[in-house]
């Protein structure tokens, strides 16, 4: 049991109005969790404090070499007023995988979970209850040594901030158009593609700008070597339903192992569908679109949940998926995953952690 000091704000902010659309990532709650690390001392001084700015030296290592990691999970308000977390153990496991990859000290799993539950409990009133809303939880760690040499830092800050959110995409559950990138790559095997660290996201920006200018919401990445195999969308993993089989790229070291990805695979298998995690080429996908066997495409992510895809653009070809509407399986997955998250549907054992 961790001794987390709690200092409550003297100036609580008004909660968002009932009709606030809760634009993703723009509103922050009254409190945050923070804990320090020093080599030789370990993680220390865990505390929940009023949400505030932090002071860092301009030479802090995170600013120069990007030694930082983050996670994303959500707290949900059930109909009977409880606050629930969805598979937080998977996020915590992934966080420590990221930490190992980029030389950040690991955080013991029980301490990580207790930190999340404590800060969410303090700001429990901020967990929204309207359909398609939740409290987005953003744990992150930054390297803080004031030093310009390249090496792993000796001091870190672990923080958790909270943000009440609506849908990630302005489209909500309406299908999104996806741009398959043929100029840049996001990651290569052996790199940091499977780690949740800012470097993977900054690598995506130039393509995202280009895609937006062309009217596409997101970028789908191909493998960095042959530029042939589908990888992921950056804010989502990707699924195809071809001729009745559900296919998603196999985790290969350059793809983020998504918690919603894993949940979709488990649910589809439970429903008796054939699920294949395998290498799938962009050619195969376009051929399936041409011969009419590409039945559905959707993305999955904590922020995006399940997001149907209506169009795929690659080089000079644009493929419309069926009638461009929401596919039957995408809808069923969305309804079941959100149903489990809200405590309305019984999910597999261990998927729900009750905060209060
Ligand atoms: C999430 O889905 O939680 C993510 O971290 C994606 C992020 C880019 C919003």
Tab-separated table of C-alpha atoms and ligand atoms in Angstrom:
chain	number	residue	atom	x	y	z
A	1	UNK	CA	0.000	0.000	0.000
A	2	UNK	CA	1.426	3.315	-1.115
A	3	UNK	CA	1.218	6.337	1.126
A	4	UNK	CA	-0.192	8.879	-1.308
A	5	UNK	CA	-0.414	12.389	0.120
A	6	UNK	CA	-3.554	14.210	-1.003
A	7	UNK	CA	-3.704	17.994	-1.208
A	8	UNK	CA	-7.086	19.176	-2.440
A	9	UNK	CA	-7.566	22.396	-4.405
A	10	UNK	CA	-8.997	25.418	-2.617
A	11	UNK	CA	-10.358	26.705	-5.938
A	12	UNK	CA	-12.314	23.925	-7.630
A	13	UNK	CA	-13.286	24.669	-11.216
A	14	UNK	CA	-16.906	24.413	-12.319
A	15	UNK	CA	-17.645	21.025	-13.879
A	16	UNK	CA	-18.353	21.127	-17.636
A	17	UNK	CA	-21.972	21.972	-18.482
A	18	UNK	CA	-24.249	19.007	-19.271
A	19	UNK	CA	-24.362	20.017	-22.968
A	20	UNK	CA	-20.579	20.571	-23.303
A	21	UNK	CA	-19.358	18.384	-26.219
A	22	UNK	CA	-16.137	17.640	-24.230
A	23	UNK	CA	-13.838	18.128	-27.197
A	24	UNK	CA	-11.109	15.496	-26.814
A	25	UNK	CA	-8.162	16.549	-24.671
A	26	UNK	CA	-9.142	20.165	-24.005
A	27	UNK	CA	-10.558	20.150	-20.452
A	28	UNK	CA	-8.573	19.110	-17.370
A	29	UNK	CA	-9.831	18.204	-13.917
A	30	UNK	CA	-8.952	19.809	-10.570
A	31	UNK	CA	-6.146	17.446	-9.541
A	32	UNK	CA	-3.196	15.456	-10.838
A	33	UNK	CA	-0.934	12.718	-9.523
A	34	UNK	CA	2.796	13.268	-9.361
A	35	UNK	CA	5.747	11.171	-8.122
A	36	UNK	CA	9.525	11.670	-8.394
A	37	UNK	CA	12.369	9.323	-9.199
A	38	UNK	CA	16.067	9.570	-8.453
A	39	UNK	CA	18.711	6.956	-9.160
A	40	UNK	CA	19.662	5.354	-5.849
A	41	UNK	CA	16.404	6.419	-4.206
A	42	UNK	CA	13.793	4.944	-6.537
A	43	UNK	CA	10.255	6.339	-6.933
A	44	UNK	CA	9.286	8.593	-4.025
A	45	UNK	CA	6.847	11.219	-2.736
A	46	UNK	CA	3.643	10.079	-4.457
A	47	UNK	CA	1.029	12.828	-4.172
A	48	UNK	CA	-2.238	14.105	-5.558
A	49	UNK	CA	-2.090	17.873	-5.844
A	50	UNK	CA	-4.173	20.627	-7.487
A	51	UNK	CA	-3.769	20.578	-11.311
A	52	UNK	CA	-0.936	23.023	-11.920
A	53	UNK	CA	1.958	24.039	-14.131
A	54	UNK	CA	5.283	22.374	-13.458
A	55	UNK	CA	8.671	24.038	-13.462
A	56	UNK	CA	11.494	22.417	-15.424
A	57	UNK	CA	15.011	23.463	-16.273
A	58	UNK	CA	15.319	24.446	-19.966
A	59	UNK	CA	18.072	21.840	-20.175
A	60	UNK	CA	15.777	19.073	-18.842
A	61	UNK	CA	16.610	16.017	-20.924
A	62	UNK	CA	13.044	15.396	-22.074
A	63	UNK	CA	13.164	18.600	-24.142
A	64	UNK	CA	16.227	17.543	-26.083
A	65	UNK	CA	16.225	13.802	-26.640
A	66	UNK	CA	12.602	12.920	-26.026
A	67	UNK	CA	13.032	10.445	-23.168
A	68	UNK	CA	9.356	10.290	-22.257
A	69	UNK	CA	6.528	7.792	-22.307
A	70	UNK	CA	2.760	7.984	-21.996
A	71	UNK	CA	-0.320	5.819	-21.692
A	72	UNK	CA	-4.012	6.346	-22.314
A	73	UNK	CA	-6.936	4.664	-20.581
A	74	UNK	CA	-10.398	5.711	-19.506
A	75	UNK	CA	-12.728	5.727	-16.480
A	76	UNK	CA	-16.417	5.195	-17.214
A	77	UNK	CA	-19.572	6.071	-15.271
A	78	UNK	CA	-21.933	3.122	-15.003
A	79	UNK	CA	-25.702	3.572	-14.895
A	80	UNK	CA	-25.711	2.912	-11.150
A	81	UNK	CA	-23.121	5.659	-10.577
A	82	UNK	CA	-20.007	3.492	-10.159
A	83	UNK	CA	-16.666	4.486	-11.702
A	84	UNK	CA	-15.035	1.695	-13.727
A	85	UNK	CA	-11.663	1.212	-15.411
A	86	UNK	CA	-11.268	-1.000	-18.492
A	87	UNK	CA	-8.320	-3.439	-18.400
A	88	UNK	CA	-5.908	-1.046	-16.629
A	89	UNK	CA	-3.519	-3.980	-16.071
A	90	UNK	CA	-2.888	-4.099	-19.843
A	91	UNK	CA	-1.965	-0.402	-19.955
A	92	UNK	CA	0.318	-0.804	-16.953
A	93	UNK	CA	2.036	-3.827	-18.489
A	94	UNK	CA	2.526	-1.910	-21.750
A	95	UNK	CA	3.815	1.142	-19.839
A	96	UNK	CA	6.584	-0.928	-18.297
A	97	UNK	CA	7.401	-2.486	-21.685
A	98	UNK	CA	7.795	1.046	-23.020
A	99	UNK	CA	9.879	2.020	-19.980
A	100	UNK	CA	12.285	-0.858	-20.557
A	101	UNK	CA	12.664	0.033	-24.248
A	102	UNK	CA	13.572	3.661	-23.585
A	103	UNK	CA	15.542	3.180	-20.334
A	104	UNK	CA	12.980	4.709	-17.968
A	105	UNK	CA	12.777	2.993	-14.556
A	106	UNK	CA	9.769	0.704	-14.266
A	107	UNK	CA	6.908	1.454	-11.896
A	108	UNK	CA	5.664	-1.508	-9.827
A	109	UNK	CA	2.255	-2.523	-11.193
A	110	UNK	CA	0.408	-2.241	-7.875
A	111	UNK	CA	1.756	1.266	-7.283
A	112	UNK	CA	0.791	2.333	-10.820
A	113	UNK	CA	-2.776	1.059	-10.357
A	114	UNK	CA	-3.122	2.635	-6.940
A	115	UNK	CA	-1.941	5.984	-8.315
A	116	UNK	CA	-4.569	5.853	-11.088
A	117	UNK	CA	-7.375	4.826	-8.739
A	118	UNK	CA	-6.475	7.442	-6.130
A	119	UNK	CA	-6.427	10.425	-8.484
A	120	UNK	CA	-9.583	9.258	-10.294
A	121	UNK	CA	-11.338	8.883	-6.929
A	122	UNK	CA	-10.344	12.423	-5.909
A	123	UNK	CA	-11.781	13.813	-9.185
A	124	UNK	CA	-14.620	11.297	-9.354
A	125	UNK	CA	-17.206	14.059	-9.926
A	126	UNK	CA	-15.520	14.761	-13.291
A	127	UNK	CA	-16.341	11.324	-14.720
A	128	UNK	CA	-19.084	12.232	-17.211
A	129	UNK	CA	-22.197	10.129	-17.718
A	130	UNK	CA	-23.591	11.188	-21.111
A	131	UNK	CA	-23.454	8.549	-23.886
A	132	UNK	CA	-20.065	8.322	-25.617
A	133	UNK	CA	-18.240	10.247	-22.872
A	134	UNK	CA	-15.633	9.132	-20.329
A	135	UNK	CA	-12.736	10.426	-18.248
A	136	UNK	CA	-9.540	10.025	-20.260
A	137	UNK	CA	-6.565	9.163	-18.043
A	138	UNK	CA	-3.125	10.169	-19.277
A	139	UNK	CA	-0.202	8.797	-17.238
A	140	UNK	CA	3.214	9.938	-18.477
A	141	UNK	CA	6.865	10.044	-17.425
A	142	UNK	CA	9.495	12.610	-18.389
A	143	UNK	CA	13.279	12.756	-17.911
A	144	UNK	CA	14.148	15.858	-15.898
A	145	UNK	CA	17.954	15.962	-15.391
A	146	UNK	CA	19.374	19.325	-16.469
A	147	UNK	CA	21.968	17.881	-18.866
A	148	UNK	CA	22.769	18.079	-22.557
A	149	UNK	CA	24.646	14.796	-22.973
A	150	UNK	CA	22.889	11.793	-24.454
A	151	UNK	CA	22.319	9.086	-21.803
A	152	UNK	CA	19.382	7.774	-19.747
A	153	UNK	CA	18.394	10.328	-17.110
A	154	UNK	CA	18.808	9.896	-13.360
A	155	UNK	CA	15.690	11.865	-12.421
A	156	UNK	CA	12.106	11.546	-13.666
A	157	UNK	CA	8.603	12.782	-12.983
A	158	UNK	CA	5.631	10.442	-13.268
A	159	UNK	CA	2.349	12.294	-13.618
A	160	UNK	CA	-1.271	11.404	-14.267
A	161	UNK	CA	-3.654	14.007	-15.633
A	162	UNK	CA	-7.369	13.542	-16.297
A	163	UNK	CA	-9.617	14.926	-19.002
A	164	UNK	CA	-13.371	14.439	-19.463
A	165	UNK	CA	-13.829	13.571	-23.145
A	166	UNK	CA	-16.351	12.961	-25.881
A	167	UNK	CA	-15.439	11.160	-29.136
A	168	UNK	CA	-11.824	11.413	-30.371
A	169	UNK	CA	-12.862	12.090	-33.949
A	170	UNK	CA	-15.360	14.860	-34.702
A	171	UNK	CA	-17.075	12.173	-36.844
A	172	UNK	CA	-17.948	10.151	-33.660
A	173	UNK	CA	-19.009	6.658	-34.797
A	174	UNK	CA	-19.465	7.935	-38.358
A	175	UNK	CA	-16.920	6.391	-40.704
A	176	UNK	CA	-13.555	8.097	-41.253
A	177	UNK	CA	-11.528	8.423	-44.447
A	178	UNK	CA	-7.998	7.053	-44.253
A	179	UNK	CA	-4.898	8.025	-46.207
A	180	UNK	CA	-2.382	5.225	-46.752
A	181	UNK	CA	1.025	6.866	-46.572
A	182	UNK	CA	3.394	6.114	-49.430
A	183	UNK	CA	6.077	8.733	-48.798
A	184	UNK	CA	7.059	8.584	-45.107
A	185	UNK	CA	7.243	5.690	-42.617
A	186	UNK	CA	6.380	5.683	-38.906
A	187	UNK	CA	8.591	2.919	-37.529
A	188	UNK	CA	10.775	-0.035	-38.413
A	189	UNK	CA	11.304	-3.361	-36.692
A	190	UNK	CA	13.924	-2.906	-33.985
A	191	UNK	CA	12.965	0.747	-33.562
A	192	UNK	CA	10.492	2.164	-31.045
A	193	UNK	CA	7.229	1.580	-32.937
A	194	UNK	CA	5.773	-0.727	-30.304
A	195	UNK	CA	6.572	1.688	-27.468
A	196	UNK	CA	4.136	4.399	-26.452
A	197	UNK	CA	6.450	7.351	-26.683
A	198	UNK	CA	6.131	10.795	-28.222
A	199	UNK	CA	8.718	10.121	-30.947
A	200	UNK	CA	6.297	7.843	-32.783
A	201	UNK	CA	3.676	10.552	-32.830
A	202	UNK	CA	5.899	13.409	-33.954
A	203	UNK	CA	7.022	11.130	-36.813
A	204	UNK	CA	3.414	11.074	-37.983
A	205	UNK	CA	2.698	14.798	-38.113
A	206	UNK	CA	3.877	15.726	-41.619
A	207	UNK	CA	1.770	12.933	-43.107
A	208	UNK	CA	-1.206	13.897	-40.977
A	209	UNK	CA	-1.037	17.478	-42.230
A	210	UNK	CA	-0.878	16.246	-45.833
A	211	UNK	CA	-3.776	13.831	-45.278
A	212	UNK	CA	-5.939	16.528	-43.640
A	213	UNK	CA	-5.309	18.876	-46.537
A	214	UNK	CA	-6.658	16.179	-48.836
A	215	UNK	CA	-9.766	15.650	-46.670
A	216	UNK	CA	-8.649	12.472	-44.864
A	217	UNK	CA	-8.856	12.120	-41.051
A	218	UNK	CA	-6.003	9.741	-40.386
A	219	UNK	CA	-2.886	8.167	-41.846
A	220	UNK	CA	-2.437	4.411	-42.245
A	221	UNK	CA	1.197	3.344	-42.103
A	222	UNK	CA	2.882	0.685	-44.201
A	223	UNK	CA	5.932	-1.264	-43.009
A	224	UNK	CA	9.132	0.758	-43.116
A	225	UNK	CA	11.172	-1.671	-45.215
A	226	UNK	CA	9.126	-3.039	-48.102
A	227	UNK	CA	6.415	-0.353	-47.823
A	228	UNK	CA	3.973	-3.063	-48.672
A	229	UNK	CA	2.439	-4.421	-45.476
A	230	UNK	CA	-0.222	-2.684	-43.396
A	231	UNK	CA	0.907	-1.613	-39.911
A	232	UNK	CA	-1.357	0.771	-37.943
A	233	UNK	CA	-3.007	4.164	-38.003
A	234	UNK	CA	-1.015	5.913	-35.238
A	235	UNK	CA	-3.969	6.673	-32.986
A	236	UNK	CA	-5.525	3.268	-33.777
A	237	UNK	CA	-4.830	-0.336	-34.784
A	238	UNK	CA	-6.587	-1.494	-37.943
A	239	UNK	CA	-8.880	-4.422	-38.797
A	240	UNK	CA	-10.277	-5.773	-42.081
A	241	UNK	CA	-13.119	-8.222	-42.613
A	242	UNK	CA	-12.451	-10.064	-45.858
A	243	UNK	CA	-14.723	-12.858	-47.015
A	244	UNK	CA	-15.966	-13.467	-43.474
A	245	UNK	CA	-12.504	-13.545	-41.841
A	246	UNK	CA	-11.328	-10.842	-39.471
A	247	UNK	CA	-7.732	-9.864	-40.228
A	248	UNK	CA	-5.420	-7.534	-38.333
A	249	UNK	CA	-1.669	-7.027	-38.774
A	250	UNK	CA	0.355	-9.309	-36.521
A	251	UNK	CA	2.344	-7.531	-33.809
A	252	UNK	CA	5.856	-7.407	-35.194
A	253	UNK	CA	7.766	-4.936	-33.032
A	254	UNK	CA	6.831	-1.824	-34.983
A	255	UNK	CA	3.085	-1.863	-34.206
A	256	UNK	CA	1.580	-0.626	-30.930
A	257	UNK	CA	-0.058	-3.518	-29.037
A	258	UNK	CA	-3.437	-1.866	-28.473
A	259	UNK	CA	-5.670	-2.831	-25.552
A	260	UNK	CA	-8.804	-2.292	-27.664
A	261	UNK	CA	-7.143	-4.325	-30.450
A	262	UNK	CA	-6.697	-7.252	-28.082
A	263	UNK	CA	-10.264	-6.853	-26.768
A	264	UNK	CA	-11.709	-6.915	-30.328
A	265	UNK	CA	-9.742	-10.050	-31.174
A	266	UNK	CA	-10.986	-11.794	-28.022
A	267	UNK	CA	-14.626	-10.799	-28.613
A	268	UNK	CA	-14.599	-11.784	-32.305
A	269	UNK	CA	-13.160	-15.205	-31.388
A	270	UNK	CA	-15.783	-15.609	-28.654
A	271	UNK	CA	-18.484	-14.905	-31.255
A	272	UNK	CA	-17.123	-17.724	-33.400
A	273	UNK	CA	-15.472	-15.591	-36.059
A	274	UNK	CA	-12.153	-16.602	-37.587
A	275	UNK	CA	-9.520	-14.061	-36.612
A	276	UNK	CA	-6.131	-13.976	-38.268
A	277	UNK	CA	-3.251	-11.901	-36.954
A	278	UNK	CA	-0.949	-11.883	-39.946
A	279	UNK	CA	1.027	-9.839	-42.417
A	280	UNK	CA	-1.439	-8.286	-44.828
A	281	UNK	CA	-0.354	-6.252	-47.828
A	282	UNK	CA	-2.009	-3.131	-49.110
A	283	UNK	CA	-2.309	-4.920	-52.471
A	284	UNK	CA	-4.398	-7.700	-50.902
A	285	UNK	CA	-6.706	-5.120	-49.322
A	286	UNK	CA	-7.237	-3.245	-52.601
A	287	UNK	CA	-7.771	-6.491	-54.505
A	288	UNK	CA	-10.400	-7.523	-51.946
A	289	UNK	CA	-12.049	-4.120	-52.340
A	290	UNK	CA	-12.094	-4.582	-56.141
A	291	UNK	CA	-13.485	-8.109	-56.109
A	292	UNK	CA	-16.122	-7.221	-53.490
A	293	UNK	CA	-14.789	-9.436	-50.658
A	294	UNK	CA	-13.657	-6.516	-48.459
A	295	UNK	CA	-16.666	-6.320	-46.181
A	296	UNK	CA	-15.547	-3.925	-43.444
A	297	UNK	CA	-12.595	-1.880	-42.228
A	298	UNK	CA	-12.340	-0.345	-38.756
A	299	UNK	CA	-9.789	1.087	-36.393
A	300	UNK	CA	-9.498	0.464	-32.650
A	301	UNK	CA	-7.967	2.525	-29.866
A	302	UNK	CA	-8.651	3.724	-26.348
A	303	UNK	CA	-9.381	7.253	-27.513
A	304	UNK	CA	-11.068	6.233	-30.772
A	305	UNK	CA	-12.818	3.076	-29.378
A	306	UNK	CA	-14.024	1.406	-32.622
A	307	UNK	CA	-13.962	3.664	-35.635
A	308	UNK	CA	-15.426	2.460	-38.943
A	309	UNK	CA	-13.496	3.384	-42.098
A	310	UNK	CA	-15.390	4.462	-45.206
A	311	UNK	CA	-12.571	5.180	-47.686
A	312	UNK	CA	-8.972	4.115	-48.160
A	313	UNK	CA	-6.684	6.121	-50.412
A	314	UNK	CA	-3.381	4.644	-51.663
A	315	UNK	CA	-1.204	6.198	-54.368
A	316	UNK	CA	-3.706	7.226	-57.033
A	317	UNK	CA	-6.481	4.843	-55.986
A	318	UNK	CA	-9.409	5.516	-53.682
A	319	UNK	CA	-11.468	2.618	-52.466
A	320	UNK	CA	-14.898	3.086	-50.907
A	321	UNK	CA	-15.677	0.316	-48.418
A	322	UNK	CA	-19.070	-1.158	-49.364
A	323	UNK	CA	-21.641	1.654	-49.167
A	324	UNK	CA	-19.333	3.818	-46.999
A	325	UNK	CA	-21.577	3.308	-43.960
A	326	UNK	CA	-21.024	1.711	-40.542
A	327	UNK	CA	-20.351	-2.018	-40.924
A	328	UNK	CA	-22.379	-4.552	-38.949
A	329	UNK	CA	-19.404	-6.037	-37.095
A	330	UNK	CA	-17.838	-2.634	-36.324
A	331	UNK	CA	-21.171	-1.583	-34.809
A	332	UNK	CA	-21.477	-4.784	-32.797
A	333	UNK	CA	-17.912	-4.396	-31.502
A	334	UNK	CA	-18.517	-0.758	-30.601
A	335	UNK	CA	-21.722	-1.599	-28.747
A	336	UNK	CA	-20.209	-4.539	-26.897
A	337	UNK	CA	-16.948	-2.863	-25.936
A	338	UNK	CA	-18.662	0.308	-24.717
A	339	UNK	CA	-21.332	-1.868	-23.041
A	340	UNK	CA	-18.632	-3.757	-21.114
A	341	UNK	CA	-16.814	-0.526	-20.271
A	342	UNK	CA	-20.019	0.964	-18.849
A	343	UNK	CA	-20.808	-2.169	-16.856
A	344	UNK	CA	-23.981	-2.890	-18.908
A	345	UNK	CA	-22.618	-6.065	-20.480
A	346	UNK	CA	-20.657	-8.729	-18.621
A	347	UNK	CA	-17.216	-8.966	-20.243
A	348	UNK	CA	-14.528	-11.607	-19.802
A	349	UNK	CA	-13.180	-12.008	-16.252
A	350	UNK	CA	-10.803	-9.302	-15.091
A	351	UNK	CA	-11.684	-6.676	-17.712
A	352	UNK	CA	-13.323	-4.281	-15.260
A	353	UNK	CA	-11.658	-2.687	-12.230
A	354	UNK	CA	-14.018	-0.800	-9.922
A	355	UNK	CA	-12.687	2.537	-8.623
A	356	UNK	CA	-15.754	3.267	-6.507
B	1	LIG	C1	-5.129	6.471	-27.005
B	1	LIG	O1	-5.930	5.930	-27.764
B	1	LIG	O2	-5.292	6.498	-25.785
B	1	LIG	C2	-3.941	7.098	-27.493
B	1	LIG	O3	-3.000	7.223	-26.759
B	1	LIG	C3	-3.929	7.685	-28.825
B	1	LIG	C4	-3.635	9.133	-28.701
B	1	LIG	C5	-2.862	9.547	-29.861
B	1	LIG	C6	-4.864	9.942	-28.490
